[in-house]
Structure formats: structure tokens, C-alpha cells
Amino acid sequence: MQQPRKRCVMILLWAIIWVFLLMEDGANSDSELNLLNSICAQDNVTNFQDFSRNLNATFLKLREEIVSGNYFATADQAAGSSPTYSMVQCRKYLSPTDCLACFNAALTTIRNCSAAYGADVIYDGCLLRY
């Protein structure tokens, strides 16, 4: 009678260990990609084509800065009638790869505000603003 009881206790212990390991792995994966806030300005741009072109140019400049290892960058583009300014900041504890992943996630989210005159997206690991 002692052997089956030991076996049940061992199986229960292994199950508990597996549950904790799974919880630990899930808690750490992509925690910097937790969206905290996303705000779009209520006013829309007047010249969407110029604004969109300029905004994309600033996002490319920000990406270059992040790939170069910077955790904070600003960019501006003043071509045409709609000058744009953008900024990104990653938390210093992120690896360059995680900073870029957070920027990419923020970029995807901020595109939902594409016609707005300004927007802020804040993740646990970074923020993006234009």
C-alpha cells in the first residue's frame, strides 16, 4: 500500500513543478510588449499624403537609431506642407533586440492613428510618439 501512495505523491509533485515552470515561462515572455496606453489626437491632418510620407521617413530614422544601439531617438521630416516629428524611447534594461521588437509592436499599434495629427503608444518596454 505504501508504493502506490509514494507514486501518487511523486506525480503530484512533478505536476506542481511543471505548473510553476509554465507560469514562470509565460510571465517572462514578451512582458515588455504589454500595451499600457494608446492615444490618438482628435484632429486629423489636412494633407494626408505629405504627412504620411513624412511620418514614414521619421519612423525609418527611428528604426536606424534603435538598430545602432540607441535607446532614445527623435526624428523630424519637414518636406511638403505637413512636417512631422517623432520620438521613441526604450527602457535601458531591454536588449537591443527587445527594444526593436517593442518599437515594431508600437509602430503597428500607432498605425491605427494614421490620419491623426498626433499619437502616443506606451508599452511596458517602450513608448512611441508622433
PDB file of C-alpha atoms in Angstrom:
ATOM      1  CA  MET A   1       0.000   0.000   0.000  1.00  0.00           C
ATOM      2  CA  GLN A   2       2.965   2.306   0.614  1.00  0.00           C
ATOM      3  CA  GLN A   3       4.265   2.172  -3.023  1.00  0.00           C
ATOM      4  CA  PRO A   4       1.097   3.483  -4.765  1.00  0.00           C
ATOM      5  CA  ARG A   5       0.892   6.347  -2.294  1.00  0.00           C
ATOM      6  CA  LYS A   6       4.518   7.340  -2.940  1.00  0.00           C
ATOM      7  CA  ARG A   7       3.868   7.171  -6.655  1.00  0.00           C
ATOM      8  CA  CYS A   8       0.823   9.485  -6.348  1.00  0.00           C
ATOM      9  CA  VAL A   9       2.813  11.965  -4.254  1.00  0.00           C
ATOM     10  CA  MET A  10       5.647  11.957  -6.787  1.00  0.00           C
ATOM     11  CA  ILE A  11       3.251  12.510  -9.689  1.00  0.00           C
ATOM     12  CA  LEU A  12       1.583  15.346  -7.791  1.00  0.00           C
ATOM     13  CA  LEU A  13       4.962  16.975  -7.062  1.00  0.00           C
ATOM     14  CA  TRP A  14       6.003  16.731 -10.721  1.00  0.00           C
ATOM     15  CA  ALA A  15       2.687  18.234 -11.797  1.00  0.00           C
ATOM     16  CA  ILE A  16       3.175  21.158  -9.406  1.00  0.00           C
ATOM     17  CA  ILE A  17       6.717  21.727 -10.652  1.00  0.00           C
ATOM     18  CA  TRP A  18       5.524  21.725 -14.275  1.00  0.00           C
ATOM     19  CA  VAL A  19       2.771  24.215 -13.469  1.00  0.00           C
ATOM     20  CA  PHE A  20       5.280  26.574 -11.850  1.00  0.00           C
ATOM     21  CA  LEU A  21       7.684  26.222 -14.763  1.00  0.00           C
ATOM     22  CA  LEU A  22       4.928  27.008 -17.246  1.00  0.00           C
ATOM     23  CA  MET A  23       3.814  30.025 -15.223  1.00  0.00           C
ATOM     24  CA  GLU A  24       7.391  31.284 -14.969  1.00  0.00           C
ATOM     25  CA  ASP A  25       7.937  30.980 -18.718  1.00  0.00           C
ATOM     26  CA  GLY A  26       4.665  32.755 -19.534  1.00  0.00           C
ATOM     27  CA  ALA A  27       5.359  35.585 -17.115  1.00  0.00           C
ATOM     28  CA  ASN A  28       8.708  36.441 -18.678  1.00  0.00           C
ATOM     29  CA  SER A  29       7.932  36.077 -22.355  1.00  0.00           C
ATOM     30  CA  ASP A  30       7.378  39.392 -24.092  1.00  0.00           C
ATOM     31  CA  SER A  31       6.464  41.247 -20.907  1.00  0.00           C
ATOM     32  CA  GLU A  32       7.846  44.422 -22.493  1.00  0.00           C
ATOM     33  CA  LEU A  33       5.110  44.117 -25.131  1.00  0.00           C
ATOM     34  CA  ASN A  34       2.285  44.692 -22.666  1.00  0.00           C
ATOM     35  CA  LEU A  35       0.292  47.636 -24.080  1.00  0.00           C
ATOM     36  CA  LEU A  36      -0.330  50.235 -21.370  1.00  0.00           C
ATOM     37  CA  ASN A  37      -1.926  53.066 -23.343  1.00  0.00           C
ATOM     38  CA  SER A  38      -2.672  54.198 -26.879  1.00  0.00           C
ATOM     39  CA  ILE A  39      -3.918  57.703 -27.615  1.00  0.00           C
ATOM     40  CA  CYS A  40      -4.780  59.263 -30.990  1.00  0.00           C
ATOM     41  CA  ALA A  41      -5.244  63.015 -31.382  1.00  0.00           C
ATOM     42  CA  GLN A  42      -8.785  64.036 -32.234  1.00  0.00           C
ATOM     43  CA  ASP A  43      -7.718  66.342 -35.059  1.00  0.00           C
ATOM     44  CA  ASN A  44      -6.790  64.869 -38.420  1.00  0.00           C
ATOM     45  CA  VAL A  45      -4.094  66.150 -40.756  1.00  0.00           C
ATOM     46  CA  THR A  46      -5.064  68.292 -43.728  1.00  0.00           C
ATOM     47  CA  ASN A  47      -2.633  66.833 -46.266  1.00  0.00           C
ATOM     48  CA  PHE A  48      -2.570  63.108 -45.582  1.00  0.00           C
ATOM     49  CA  GLN A  49      -0.207  62.254 -48.445  1.00  0.00           C
ATOM     50  CA  ASP A  50       2.574  64.641 -47.302  1.00  0.00           C
ATOM     51  CA  PHE A  51       2.019  63.770 -43.677  1.00  0.00           C
ATOM     52  CA  SER A  52       2.123  60.019 -44.302  1.00  0.00           C
ATOM     53  CA  ARG A  53       5.311  60.290 -46.380  1.00  0.00           C
ATOM     54  CA  ASN A  54       6.994  62.412 -43.706  1.00  0.00           C
ATOM     55  CA  LEU A  55       5.816  60.183 -40.871  1.00  0.00           C
ATOM     56  CA  ASN A  56       7.165  57.054 -42.571  1.00  0.00           C
ATOM     57  CA  ALA A  57      10.503  58.811 -43.074  1.00  0.00           C
ATOM     58  CA  THR A  58      10.731  59.660 -39.375  1.00  0.00           C
ATOM     59  CA  PHE A  59       9.875  56.079 -38.400  1.00  0.00           C
ATOM     60  CA  LEU A  60      12.679  54.816 -40.642  1.00  0.00           C
ATOM     61  CA  LYS A  61      15.111  57.199 -38.932  1.00  0.00           C
ATOM     62  CA  LEU A  62      13.976  55.992 -35.518  1.00  0.00           C
ATOM     63  CA  ARG A  63      14.475  52.370 -36.570  1.00  0.00           C
ATOM     64  CA  GLU A  64      18.011  53.156 -37.740  1.00  0.00           C
ATOM     65  CA  GLU A  65      18.786  54.701 -34.358  1.00  0.00           C
ATOM     66  CA  ILE A  66      17.480  51.666 -32.488  1.00  0.00           C
ATOM     67  CA  VAL A  67      19.415  49.266 -34.720  1.00  0.00           C
ATOM     68  CA  SER A  68      22.517  51.377 -33.962  1.00  0.00           C
ATOM     69  CA  GLY A  69      22.022  50.647 -30.255  1.00  0.00           C
ATOM     70  CA  ASN A  70      20.319  53.856 -29.110  1.00  0.00           C
ATOM     71  CA  TYR A  71      17.501  53.587 -26.596  1.00  0.00           C
ATOM     72  CA  PHE A  72      16.203  57.110 -27.226  1.00  0.00           C
ATOM     73  CA  ALA A  73      15.799  58.854 -30.561  1.00  0.00           C
ATOM     74  CA  THR A  74      13.942  61.706 -32.201  1.00  0.00           C
ATOM     75  CA  ALA A  75      13.375  62.383 -35.878  1.00  0.00           C
ATOM     76  CA  ASP A  76      11.773  65.072 -37.990  1.00  0.00           C
ATOM     77  CA  GLN A  77      10.837  65.454 -41.615  1.00  0.00           C
ATOM     78  CA  ALA A  78       9.621  68.794 -42.960  1.00  0.00           C
ATOM     79  CA  ALA A  79       9.030  68.097 -46.648  1.00  0.00           C
ATOM     80  CA  GLY A  80       5.803  69.477 -48.095  1.00  0.00           C
ATOM     81  CA  SER A  81       3.025  71.105 -46.137  1.00  0.00           C
ATOM     82  CA  SER A  82       2.875  68.664 -43.182  1.00  0.00           C
ATOM     83  CA  PRO A  83       6.095  68.496 -41.153  1.00  0.00           C
ATOM     84  CA  THR A  84       6.281  65.584 -38.711  1.00  0.00           C
ATOM     85  CA  TYR A  85       8.222  64.877 -35.545  1.00  0.00           C
ATOM     86  CA  SER A  86       8.516  61.532 -33.824  1.00  0.00           C
ATOM     87  CA  MET A  87      10.218  60.046 -30.779  1.00  0.00           C
ATOM     88  CA  VAL A  88      10.930  56.590 -29.386  1.00  0.00           C
ATOM     89  CA  GLN A  89      12.307  55.572 -26.020  1.00  0.00           C
ATOM     90  CA  CYS A  90      13.074  52.074 -24.765  1.00  0.00           C
ATOM     91  CA  ARG A  91      13.811  51.069 -21.215  1.00  0.00           C
ATOM     92  CA  LYS A  92      17.538  50.647 -20.648  1.00  0.00           C
ATOM     93  CA  TYR A  93      17.232  47.098 -19.310  1.00  0.00           C
ATOM     94  CA  LEU A  94      15.984  45.824 -22.687  1.00  0.00           C
ATOM     95  CA  SER A  95      18.355  44.170 -25.088  1.00  0.00           C
ATOM     96  CA  PRO A  96      18.691  45.904 -28.469  1.00  0.00           C
ATOM     97  CA  THR A  97      16.626  43.077 -29.984  1.00  0.00           C
ATOM     98  CA  ASP A  98      13.846  43.534 -27.411  1.00  0.00           C
ATOM     99  CA  CYS A  99      13.931  47.306 -27.937  1.00  0.00           C
ATOM    100  CA  LEU A 100      13.456  46.794 -31.673  1.00  0.00           C
ATOM    101  CA  ALA A 101      10.649  44.280 -31.047  1.00  0.00           C
ATOM    102  CA  CYS A 102       8.902  46.780 -28.777  1.00  0.00           C
ATOM    103  CA  PHE A 103       9.341  49.539 -31.373  1.00  0.00           C
ATOM    104  CA  ASN A 104       7.848  47.272 -34.046  1.00  0.00           C
ATOM    105  CA  ALA A 105       4.850  46.493 -31.832  1.00  0.00           C
ATOM    106  CA  ALA A 106       4.365  50.186 -31.037  1.00  0.00           C
ATOM    107  CA  LEU A 107       4.670  51.037 -34.723  1.00  0.00           C
ATOM    108  CA  THR A 108       1.950  48.543 -35.609  1.00  0.00           C
ATOM    109  CA  THR A 109      -0.322  49.972 -32.914  1.00  0.00           C
ATOM    110  CA  ILE A 110       0.332  53.619 -33.748  1.00  0.00           C
ATOM    111  CA  ARG A 111      -0.596  52.998 -37.401  1.00  0.00           C
ATOM    112  CA  ASN A 112      -4.218  52.802 -36.182  1.00  0.00           C
ATOM    113  CA  CYS A 113      -3.952  56.591 -35.722  1.00  0.00           C
ATOM    114  CA  SER A 114      -2.543  57.217 -39.200  1.00  0.00           C
ATOM    115  CA  ALA A 115      -4.728  60.212 -40.057  1.00  0.00           C
ATOM    116  CA  ALA A 116      -4.477  61.796 -36.608  1.00  0.00           C
ATOM    117  CA  TYR A 117      -2.256  64.807 -36.110  1.00  0.00           C
ATOM    118  CA  GLY A 118      -0.508  63.094 -33.201  1.00  0.00           C
ATOM    119  CA  ALA A 119      -0.424  59.844 -31.256  1.00  0.00           C
ATOM    120  CA  ASP A 120       1.179  58.166 -28.248  1.00  0.00           C
ATOM    121  CA  VAL A 121       1.641  54.445 -27.732  1.00  0.00           C
ATOM    122  CA  ILE A 122       3.056  53.207 -24.453  1.00  0.00           C
ATOM    123  CA  TYR A 123       4.198  49.653 -23.806  1.00  0.00           C
ATOM    124  CA  ASP A 124       5.933  48.329 -20.706  1.00  0.00           C
ATOM    125  CA  GLY A 125       9.226  48.375 -22.601  1.00  0.00           C
ATOM    126  CA  CYS A 126       8.978  51.477 -24.807  1.00  0.00           C
ATOM    127  CA  LEU A 127       6.982  54.433 -25.956  1.00  0.00           C
ATOM    128  CA  LEU A 128       6.470  55.856 -29.414  1.00  0.00           C
ATOM    129  CA  ARG A 129       5.094  59.319 -30.137  1.00  0.00           C
ATOM    130  CA  TYR A 130       4.475  61.499 -33.152  1.00  0.00           C
TER     131      TYR A 130
END
